[in-house]
Amino acid sequence: MTSPDKRRPRTTSTLGDTRARRQRAEALALGKAATSLERIDALSLDTTRAMLHELHVHQIELEMQNEELRQAQMELDTERARYFDLYDLAPVGYCTVDADGLIQQANLTAAALLGQPRRALVKQRISRFIFKQDQDVYYLLRQQLIKSGEPQSRELRMLKGDGTTFWAHLAASMALDAGGVASCRIVVNDISE
């Protein structure tokens, strides 16, 4: 169990929630106390000791579960940080595009390449960022990807938010999300040089 001085400082709302939860628990306990006291008086000393032992064991189990939850939370935080490093800070742009061609997710590099804030990319058509004369190249890539299911790649010109163009290498593959919905994962690499 964590010592009080090592705990995170509680906010006012957290303290209020804790107090409210405690008051509800006390009210429930008082409501049940009348019948419980009558039952307790009828219990033998051995039965009372056994119940106290069970309560103590249950408390230890809860403390162990709480520690396991804290450990799982720490591992989850570590995985989130690893995901952030691998996805958001990657040297190439990553986009997830749905069946309608709308960007569902984009990493920071994709946002920088396309000259848009990441949140502005979400729900935008990826084709909006493909140079007009290269729309057919992207369309064929997408059709072959859907038809074959095999990863596809092409070089084409893309547009930044300010209208300037750059040459990009697109590598696309199909993926299924947790719900079984197909999406297209696109890697965008600036090859202008």
Short mmCIF file of N, CA and C in Angstrom, two decimals, residues 29-184:
data_model
loop_
_atom_site.label_atom_id
_atom_site.label_comp_id
_atom_site.label_asym_id
_atom_site.label_seq_id
_atom_site.Cartn_x
_atom_site.Cartn_y
_atom_site.Cartn_z
N ALA A 29 -24.26 1.47 5.16
CA ALA A 29 -23.85 0.66 6.31
C ALA A 29 -24.81 0.86 7.48
N LEU A 30 -25.22 2.11 7.73
CA LEU A 30 -26.15 2.38 8.82
C LEU A 30 -27.51 1.73 8.55
N GLY A 31 -27.93 1.75 7.30
CA GLY A 31 -29.20 1.12 6.94
C GLY A 31 -29.18 -0.37 7.18
N LYS A 32 -28.04 -0.97 6.95
CA LYS A 32 -27.92 -2.42 7.14
C LYS A 32 -27.51 -2.77 8.57
N ALA A 33 -27.06 -1.78 9.33
CA ALA A 33 -26.49 -2.03 10.66
C ALA A 33 -27.51 -2.60 11.63
N ALA A 34 -28.73 -2.12 11.58
CA ALA A 34 -29.72 -2.58 12.55
C ALA A 34 -29.91 -4.09 12.47
N THR A 35 -30.11 -4.60 11.26
CA THR A 35 -30.31 -6.05 11.13
C THR A 35 -28.99 -6.78 11.36
N SER A 36 -27.87 -6.16 10.95
CA SER A 36 -26.58 -6.82 11.13
C SER A 36 -26.24 -6.96 12.61
N LEU A 37 -26.53 -5.93 13.41
CA LEU A 37 -26.22 -5.99 14.85
C LEU A 37 -26.98 -7.12 15.52
N GLU A 38 -28.24 -7.31 15.12
CA GLU A 38 -29.01 -8.41 15.70
C GLU A 38 -28.38 -9.75 15.34
N ARG A 39 -27.90 -9.87 14.11
CA ARG A 39 -27.26 -11.12 13.68
C ARG A 39 -25.92 -11.32 14.38
N ILE A 40 -25.16 -10.23 14.53
CA ILE A 40 -23.85 -10.33 15.16
C ILE A 40 -23.98 -10.81 16.60
N ASP A 41 -24.99 -10.29 17.32
CA ASP A 41 -25.18 -10.72 18.71
C ASP A 41 -25.44 -12.21 18.80
N ALA A 42 -26.03 -12.78 17.75
CA ALA A 42 -26.35 -14.20 17.77
C ALA A 42 -25.16 -15.07 17.37
N LEU A 43 -24.06 -14.47 16.89
CA LEU A 43 -22.91 -15.24 16.43
C LEU A 43 -22.02 -15.66 17.61
N SER A 44 -21.42 -16.81 17.45
CA SER A 44 -20.48 -17.27 18.47
C SER A 44 -19.14 -16.56 18.26
N LEU A 45 -18.28 -16.63 19.24
CA LEU A 45 -16.96 -16.01 19.17
C LEU A 45 -16.14 -16.63 18.03
N ASP A 46 -16.21 -17.94 17.84
CA ASP A 46 -15.47 -18.60 16.77
C ASP A 46 -15.97 -18.15 15.39
N THR A 47 -17.28 -18.02 15.25
CA THR A 47 -17.85 -17.57 13.97
C THR A 47 -17.42 -16.14 13.68
N THR A 48 -17.42 -15.30 14.71
CA THR A 48 -16.99 -13.90 14.55
C THR A 48 -15.53 -13.84 14.13
N ARG A 49 -14.69 -14.65 14.77
CA ARG A 49 -13.26 -14.69 14.41
C ARG A 49 -13.09 -15.15 12.95
N ALA A 50 -13.84 -16.14 12.56
CA ALA A 50 -13.75 -16.65 11.18
C ALA A 50 -14.18 -15.56 10.19
N MET A 51 -15.22 -14.83 10.54
CA MET A 51 -15.68 -13.75 9.65
C MET A 51 -14.63 -12.64 9.57
N LEU A 52 -14.03 -12.30 10.71
CA LEU A 52 -12.97 -11.28 10.70
C LEU A 52 -11.78 -11.74 9.86
N HIS A 53 -11.44 -13.01 9.98
CA HIS A 53 -10.35 -13.55 9.18
C HIS A 53 -10.69 -13.44 7.69
N GLU A 54 -11.91 -13.82 7.31
CA GLU A 54 -12.34 -13.72 5.92
C GLU A 54 -12.28 -12.28 5.43
N LEU A 55 -12.73 -11.35 6.26
CA LEU A 55 -12.68 -9.93 5.89
C LEU A 55 -11.24 -9.47 5.69
N HIS A 56 -10.36 -9.91 6.57
CA HIS A 56 -8.95 -9.54 6.46
C HIS A 56 -8.34 -10.10 5.16
N VAL A 57 -8.62 -11.36 4.88
CA VAL A 57 -8.12 -11.98 3.65
C VAL A 57 -8.69 -11.25 2.43
N HIS A 58 -9.97 -10.92 2.48
CA HIS A 58 -10.59 -10.20 1.37
C HIS A 58 -9.93 -8.82 1.19
N GLN A 59 -9.62 -8.16 2.28
CA GLN A 59 -8.94 -6.86 2.18
C GLN A 59 -7.58 -7.01 1.51
N ILE A 60 -6.83 -8.03 1.88
CA ILE A 60 -5.53 -8.28 1.27
C ILE A 60 -5.68 -8.58 -0.23
N GLU A 61 -6.70 -9.38 -0.58
CA GLU A 61 -6.95 -9.67 -2.00
C GLU A 61 -7.24 -8.39 -2.77
N LEU A 62 -8.05 -7.51 -2.18
CA LEU A 62 -8.36 -6.24 -2.84
C LEU A 62 -7.11 -5.38 -3.01
N GLU A 63 -6.26 -5.36 -1.99
CA GLU A 63 -5.01 -4.61 -2.10
C GLU A 63 -4.12 -5.19 -3.20
N MET A 64 -4.08 -6.52 -3.32
CA MET A 64 -3.29 -7.16 -4.37
C MET A 64 -3.87 -6.82 -5.75
N GLN A 65 -5.20 -6.86 -5.87
CA GLN A 65 -5.83 -6.50 -7.15
C GLN A 65 -5.54 -5.04 -7.49
N ASN A 66 -5.58 -4.19 -6.49
CA ASN A 66 -5.30 -2.77 -6.71
C ASN A 66 -3.86 -2.59 -7.21
N GLU A 67 -2.95 -3.32 -6.62
CA GLU A 67 -1.55 -3.24 -7.06
C GLU A 67 -1.39 -3.75 -8.49
N GLU A 68 -2.10 -4.84 -8.82
CA GLU A 68 -2.06 -5.36 -10.18
C GLU A 68 -2.62 -4.34 -11.17
N LEU A 69 -3.69 -3.65 -10.78
CA LEU A 69 -4.26 -2.62 -11.64
C LEU A 69 -3.29 -1.46 -11.84
N ARG A 70 -2.61 -1.06 -10.76
CA ARG A 70 -1.60 0.00 -10.88
C ARG A 70 -0.49 -0.42 -11.82
N GLN A 71 -0.06 -1.67 -11.70
CA GLN A 71 1.01 -2.19 -12.58
C GLN A 71 0.54 -2.21 -14.03
N ALA A 72 -0.69 -2.65 -14.25
CA ALA A 72 -1.23 -2.69 -15.62
C ALA A 72 -1.33 -1.27 -16.18
N GLN A 73 -1.70 -0.30 -15.35
CA GLN A 73 -1.77 1.09 -15.80
C GLN A 73 -0.39 1.61 -16.18
N MET A 74 0.63 1.26 -15.41
CA MET A 74 2.00 1.68 -15.72
C MET A 74 2.45 1.07 -17.05
N GLU A 75 2.13 -0.21 -17.26
CA GLU A 75 2.49 -0.88 -18.52
C GLU A 75 1.75 -0.24 -19.69
N LEU A 76 0.49 0.11 -19.49
CA LEU A 76 -0.28 0.76 -20.54
C LEU A 76 0.32 2.13 -20.88
N ASP A 77 0.73 2.88 -19.86
CA ASP A 77 1.37 4.18 -20.10
C ASP A 77 2.67 4.01 -20.89
N THR A 78 3.44 2.96 -20.57
CA THR A 78 4.68 2.68 -21.29
C THR A 78 4.38 2.36 -22.75
N GLU A 79 3.35 1.55 -22.99
CA GLU A 79 2.98 1.19 -24.36
C GLU A 79 2.48 2.41 -25.14
N ARG A 80 1.74 3.29 -24.46
CA ARG A 80 1.29 4.52 -25.13
C ARG A 80 2.48 5.37 -25.56
N ALA A 81 3.46 5.48 -24.69
CA ALA A 81 4.66 6.26 -25.02
C ALA A 81 5.40 5.62 -26.19
N ARG A 82 5.48 4.29 -26.21
CA ARG A 82 6.13 3.58 -27.31
C ARG A 82 5.36 3.79 -28.61
N TYR A 83 4.04 3.71 -28.55
CA TYR A 83 3.20 3.96 -29.72
C TYR A 83 3.43 5.37 -30.24
N PHE A 84 3.47 6.34 -29.34
CA PHE A 84 3.68 7.73 -29.73
C PHE A 84 5.01 7.84 -30.47
N ASP A 85 6.06 7.24 -29.94
CA ASP A 85 7.38 7.29 -30.59
C ASP A 85 7.34 6.63 -31.97
N LEU A 86 6.73 5.44 -32.05
CA LEU A 86 6.72 4.69 -33.30
C LEU A 86 5.80 5.32 -34.35
N TYR A 87 4.66 5.80 -33.94
CA TYR A 87 3.67 6.29 -34.90
C TYR A 87 3.81 7.79 -35.12
N ASP A 88 3.66 8.57 -34.09
CA ASP A 88 3.62 10.02 -34.26
C ASP A 88 4.97 10.63 -34.62
N LEU A 89 6.05 10.09 -34.13
CA LEU A 89 7.36 10.68 -34.38
C LEU A 89 8.12 9.95 -35.49
N ALA A 90 7.44 9.12 -36.26
CA ALA A 90 8.09 8.40 -37.36
C ALA A 90 8.59 9.38 -38.41
N PRO A 91 9.65 9.03 -39.13
CA PRO A 91 10.20 9.94 -40.14
C PRO A 91 9.39 9.97 -41.45
N VAL A 92 8.33 9.18 -41.52
CA VAL A 92 7.44 9.19 -42.70
C VAL A 92 6.03 9.45 -42.23
N GLY A 93 5.20 9.91 -43.16
CA GLY A 93 3.80 10.17 -42.83
C GLY A 93 2.99 8.89 -42.85
N TYR A 94 2.13 8.73 -41.86
CA TYR A 94 1.20 7.60 -41.81
C TYR A 94 -0.22 8.15 -41.78
N CYS A 95 -1.09 7.56 -42.59
CA CYS A 95 -2.51 7.91 -42.59
C CYS A 95 -3.32 6.62 -42.63
N THR A 96 -4.43 6.63 -41.93
CA THR A 96 -5.42 5.57 -42.06
C THR A 96 -6.61 6.18 -42.76
N VAL A 97 -7.02 5.55 -43.86
CA VAL A 97 -8.08 6.08 -44.70
C VAL A 97 -9.21 5.05 -44.76
N ASP A 98 -10.44 5.50 -44.57
CA ASP A 98 -11.57 4.56 -44.59
C ASP A 98 -11.99 4.23 -46.01
N ALA A 99 -13.02 3.42 -46.15
CA ALA A 99 -13.48 2.95 -47.46
C ALA A 99 -13.97 4.09 -48.35
N ASP A 100 -14.37 5.20 -47.75
CA ASP A 100 -14.83 6.36 -48.52
C ASP A 100 -13.70 7.31 -48.88
N GLY A 101 -12.47 6.96 -48.51
CA GLY A 101 -11.32 7.81 -48.83
C GLY A 101 -11.10 8.94 -47.84
N LEU A 102 -11.77 8.87 -46.67
CA LEU A 102 -11.61 9.90 -45.65
C LEU A 102 -10.49 9.52 -44.69
N ILE A 103 -9.66 10.48 -44.36
CA ILE A 103 -8.58 10.25 -43.42
C ILE A 103 -9.18 10.08 -42.03
N GLN A 104 -8.87 8.96 -41.40
CA GLN A 104 -9.34 8.68 -40.04
C GLN A 104 -8.29 9.03 -39.00
N GLN A 105 -7.04 8.79 -39.34
CA GLN A 105 -5.92 9.08 -38.45
C GLN A 105 -4.75 9.53 -39.29
N ALA A 106 -3.91 10.37 -38.69
CA ALA A 106 -2.68 10.80 -39.36
C ALA A 106 -1.66 11.10 -38.28
N ASN A 107 -0.41 10.79 -38.57
CA ASN A 107 0.62 11.10 -37.58
C ASN A 107 1.12 12.52 -37.78
N LEU A 108 2.01 12.96 -36.90
CA LEU A 108 2.52 14.32 -36.95
C LEU A 108 3.31 14.60 -38.22
N THR A 109 4.02 13.60 -38.71
CA THR A 109 4.81 13.78 -39.93
C THR A 109 3.90 13.99 -41.14
N ALA A 110 2.81 13.23 -41.22
CA ALA A 110 1.85 13.42 -42.31
C ALA A 110 1.27 14.82 -42.26
N ALA A 111 0.94 15.28 -41.07
CA ALA A 111 0.40 16.64 -40.92
C ALA A 111 1.42 17.68 -41.39
N ALA A 112 2.69 17.48 -41.05
CA ALA A 112 3.73 18.42 -41.48
C ALA A 112 3.92 18.36 -42.99
N LEU A 113 3.94 17.14 -43.56
CA LEU A 113 4.10 17.01 -45.01
C LEU A 113 2.97 17.69 -45.77
N LEU A 114 1.75 17.58 -45.25
CA LEU A 114 0.59 18.14 -45.93
C LEU A 114 0.31 19.58 -45.50
N GLY A 115 1.10 20.09 -44.57
CA GLY A 115 0.97 21.48 -44.17
C GLY A 115 -0.35 21.79 -43.48
N GLN A 116 -0.85 20.83 -42.72
CA GLN A 116 -2.13 21.00 -42.03
C GLN A 116 -1.98 20.54 -40.58
N PRO A 117 -2.72 21.15 -39.67
CA PRO A 117 -2.77 20.56 -38.32
C PRO A 117 -3.40 19.17 -38.40
N ARG A 118 -2.95 18.28 -37.58
CA ARG A 118 -3.44 16.90 -37.66
C ARG A 118 -4.96 16.83 -37.53
N ARG A 119 -5.53 17.57 -36.62
CA ARG A 119 -6.99 17.51 -36.44
C ARG A 119 -7.74 18.00 -37.68
N ALA A 120 -7.09 18.88 -38.48
CA ALA A 120 -7.73 19.36 -39.71
C ALA A 120 -7.70 18.31 -40.81
N LEU A 121 -6.81 17.33 -40.70
CA LEU A 121 -6.74 16.26 -41.71
C LEU A 121 -7.86 15.25 -41.55
N VAL A 122 -8.27 15.02 -40.31
CA VAL A 122 -9.28 14.00 -40.03
C VAL A 122 -10.59 14.38 -40.72
N LYS A 123 -11.18 13.40 -41.39
CA LYS A 123 -12.43 13.52 -42.15
C LYS A 123 -12.25 14.26 -43.48
N GLN A 124 -11.01 14.56 -43.85
CA GLN A 124 -10.73 15.13 -45.17
C GLN A 124 -10.49 13.98 -46.15
N ARG A 125 -10.85 14.17 -47.39
CA ARG A 125 -10.55 13.16 -48.41
C ARG A 125 -9.06 13.20 -48.71
N ILE A 126 -8.42 12.04 -48.71
CA ILE A 126 -7.00 11.98 -49.03
C ILE A 126 -6.77 12.48 -50.44
N SER A 127 -7.74 12.26 -51.32
CA SER A 127 -7.59 12.70 -52.72
C SER A 127 -7.48 14.22 -52.82
N ARG A 128 -7.95 14.93 -51.81
CA ARG A 128 -7.82 16.40 -51.79
C ARG A 128 -6.35 16.82 -51.81
N PHE A 129 -5.49 15.96 -51.30
CA PHE A 129 -4.07 16.26 -51.21
C PHE A 129 -3.26 15.64 -52.35
N ILE A 130 -3.94 15.05 -53.32
CA ILE A 130 -3.29 14.49 -54.50
C ILE A 130 -3.38 15.52 -55.62
N PHE A 131 -2.25 15.79 -56.27
CA PHE A 131 -2.20 16.75 -57.37
C PHE A 131 -3.20 16.31 -58.44
N LYS A 132 -3.93 17.26 -59.01
CA LYS A 132 -5.02 16.96 -59.94
C LYS A 132 -4.59 16.02 -61.07
N GLN A 133 -3.44 16.29 -61.70
CA GLN A 133 -2.99 15.46 -62.81
C GLN A 133 -2.57 14.06 -62.36
N ASP A 134 -2.40 13.83 -61.06
CA ASP A 134 -1.99 12.51 -60.56
C ASP A 134 -3.13 11.76 -59.86
N GLN A 135 -4.35 12.28 -59.94
CA GLN A 135 -5.51 11.63 -59.32
C GLN A 135 -5.70 10.22 -59.85
N ASP A 136 -5.48 10.03 -61.17
CA ASP A 136 -5.65 8.70 -61.76
C ASP A 136 -4.63 7.71 -61.20
N VAL A 137 -3.42 8.17 -60.92
CA VAL A 137 -2.38 7.30 -60.35
C VAL A 137 -2.85 6.79 -58.99
N TYR A 138 -3.40 7.71 -58.17
CA TYR A 138 -3.90 7.31 -56.85
C TYR A 138 -5.11 6.39 -56.99
N TYR A 139 -6.01 6.72 -57.91
CA TYR A 139 -7.20 5.90 -58.11
C TYR A 139 -6.81 4.46 -58.48
N LEU A 140 -5.84 4.30 -59.39
CA LEU A 140 -5.39 2.95 -59.78
C LEU A 140 -4.74 2.22 -58.61
N LEU A 141 -3.96 2.93 -57.84
CA LEU A 141 -3.34 2.31 -56.65
C LEU A 141 -4.43 1.77 -55.73
N ARG A 142 -5.43 2.59 -55.48
CA ARG A 142 -6.52 2.21 -54.57
C ARG A 142 -7.30 1.02 -55.14
N GLN A 143 -7.61 1.04 -56.44
CA GLN A 143 -8.36 -0.04 -57.05
C GLN A 143 -7.59 -1.35 -57.01
N GLN A 144 -6.30 -1.32 -57.31
CA GLN A 144 -5.49 -2.54 -57.28
C GLN A 144 -5.35 -3.05 -55.85
N LEU A 145 -5.26 -2.14 -54.90
CA LEU A 145 -5.18 -2.54 -53.49
C LEU A 145 -6.46 -3.27 -53.07
N ILE A 146 -7.60 -2.71 -53.43
CA ILE A 146 -8.88 -3.32 -53.07
C ILE A 146 -9.07 -4.65 -53.78
N LYS A 147 -8.72 -4.69 -55.06
CA LYS A 147 -8.90 -5.90 -55.87
C LYS A 147 -8.00 -7.04 -55.40
N SER A 148 -6.72 -6.77 -55.20
CA SER A 148 -5.77 -7.83 -54.89
C SER A 148 -5.57 -8.04 -53.39
N GLY A 149 -5.77 -7.00 -52.61
CA GLY A 149 -5.48 -7.09 -51.18
C GLY A 149 -4.00 -7.03 -50.88
N GLU A 150 -3.18 -6.98 -51.93
CA GLU A 150 -1.73 -6.92 -51.78
C GLU A 150 -1.27 -5.48 -51.65
N PRO A 151 -0.22 -5.21 -50.87
CA PRO A 151 0.29 -3.85 -50.76
C PRO A 151 0.67 -3.27 -52.12
N GLN A 152 0.43 -1.99 -52.28
CA GLN A 152 0.70 -1.28 -53.53
C GLN A 152 1.53 -0.04 -53.23
N SER A 153 2.29 0.42 -54.23
CA SER A 153 3.03 1.67 -54.05
C SER A 153 3.13 2.41 -55.38
N ARG A 154 3.17 3.71 -55.28
CA ARG A 154 3.27 4.58 -56.46
C ARG A 154 3.99 5.85 -56.07
N GLU A 155 4.52 6.51 -57.10
CA GLU A 155 5.07 7.85 -56.92
C GLU A 155 4.12 8.82 -57.60
N LEU A 156 3.80 9.87 -56.90
CA LEU A 156 2.90 10.88 -57.44
C LEU A 156 3.15 12.21 -56.74
N ARG A 157 2.52 13.23 -57.27
CA ARG A 157 2.65 14.56 -56.66
C ARG A 157 1.49 14.78 -55.69
N MET A 158 1.84 15.39 -54.58
CA MET A 158 0.83 15.71 -53.57
C MET A 158 0.83 17.21 -53.32
N LEU A 159 -0.28 17.66 -52.74
CA LEU A 159 -0.45 19.08 -52.45
C LEU A 159 -0.39 19.34 -50.95
N LYS A 160 0.29 20.42 -50.61
CA LYS A 160 0.26 20.89 -49.23
C LYS A 160 -0.98 21.78 -49.07
N GLY A 161 -1.27 22.12 -47.84
CA GLY A 161 -2.42 22.97 -47.57
C GLY A 161 -2.35 24.32 -48.27
N ASP A 162 -1.12 24.82 -48.51
CA ASP A 162 -0.98 26.13 -49.16
C ASP A 162 -0.96 26.03 -50.69
N GLY A 163 -1.14 24.81 -51.23
CA GLY A 163 -1.21 24.63 -52.68
C GLY A 163 0.10 24.24 -53.33
N THR A 164 1.21 24.27 -52.59
CA THR A 164 2.49 23.86 -53.18
C THR A 164 2.51 22.34 -53.32
N THR A 165 3.27 21.87 -54.30
CA THR A 165 3.32 20.43 -54.56
C THR A 165 4.65 19.85 -54.11
N PHE A 166 4.63 18.55 -53.88
CA PHE A 166 5.87 17.81 -53.62
C PHE A 166 5.67 16.40 -54.14
N TRP A 167 6.78 15.77 -54.52
CA TRP A 167 6.74 14.39 -54.99
C TRP A 167 6.73 13.47 -53.78
N ALA A 168 5.87 12.48 -53.84
CA ALA A 168 5.75 11.55 -52.72
C ALA A 168 5.73 10.12 -53.22
N HIS A 169 6.26 9.26 -52.40
CA HIS A 169 6.14 7.82 -52.62
C HIS A 169 5.06 7.34 -51.66
N LEU A 170 3.97 6.78 -52.20
CA LEU A 170 2.89 6.25 -51.38
C LEU A 170 2.99 4.74 -51.35
N ALA A 171 2.95 4.18 -50.17
CA ALA A 171 2.87 2.72 -49.99
C ALA A 171 1.59 2.47 -49.22
N ALA A 172 0.71 1.64 -49.78
CA ALA A 172 -0.60 1.42 -49.17
C ALA A 172 -0.84 -0.07 -48.94
N SER A 173 -1.53 -0.36 -47.85
CA SER A 173 -1.92 -1.74 -47.55
C SER A 173 -3.29 -1.72 -46.88
N MET A 174 -3.97 -2.85 -46.97
CA MET A 174 -5.29 -2.99 -46.35
C MET A 174 -5.13 -3.53 -44.94
N ALA A 175 -6.04 -3.12 -44.07
CA ALA A 175 -6.04 -3.60 -42.69
C ALA A 175 -7.48 -3.67 -42.20
N LEU A 176 -7.72 -4.52 -41.22
CA LEU A 176 -9.03 -4.62 -40.58
C LEU A 176 -8.90 -4.07 -39.17
N ASP A 177 -9.87 -3.23 -38.77
CA ASP A 177 -9.84 -2.73 -37.40
C ASP A 177 -10.45 -3.77 -36.47
N ALA A 178 -10.56 -3.45 -35.20
CA ALA A 178 -11.07 -4.40 -34.21
C ALA A 178 -12.49 -4.84 -34.53
N GLY A 179 -13.26 -3.99 -35.20
CA GLY A 179 -14.63 -4.34 -35.57
C GLY A 179 -14.75 -5.07 -36.89
N GLY A 180 -13.62 -5.35 -37.54
CA GLY A 180 -13.63 -6.05 -38.82
C GLY A 180 -13.86 -5.15 -40.02
N VAL A 181 -13.80 -3.82 -39.82
CA VAL A 181 -14.00 -2.87 -40.91
C VAL A 181 -12.68 -2.64 -41.61
N ALA A 182 -12.69 -2.73 -42.94
CA ALA A 182 -11.47 -2.56 -43.73
C ALA A 182 -11.10 -1.09 -43.83
N SER A 183 -9.81 -0.84 -43.76
CA SER A 183 -9.30 0.51 -43.97
C SER A 183 -7.98 0.40 -44.73
N CYS A 184 -7.55 1.52 -45.24
CA CYS A 184 -6.32 1.57 -46.02
C CYS A 184 -5.27 2.31 -45.20
#
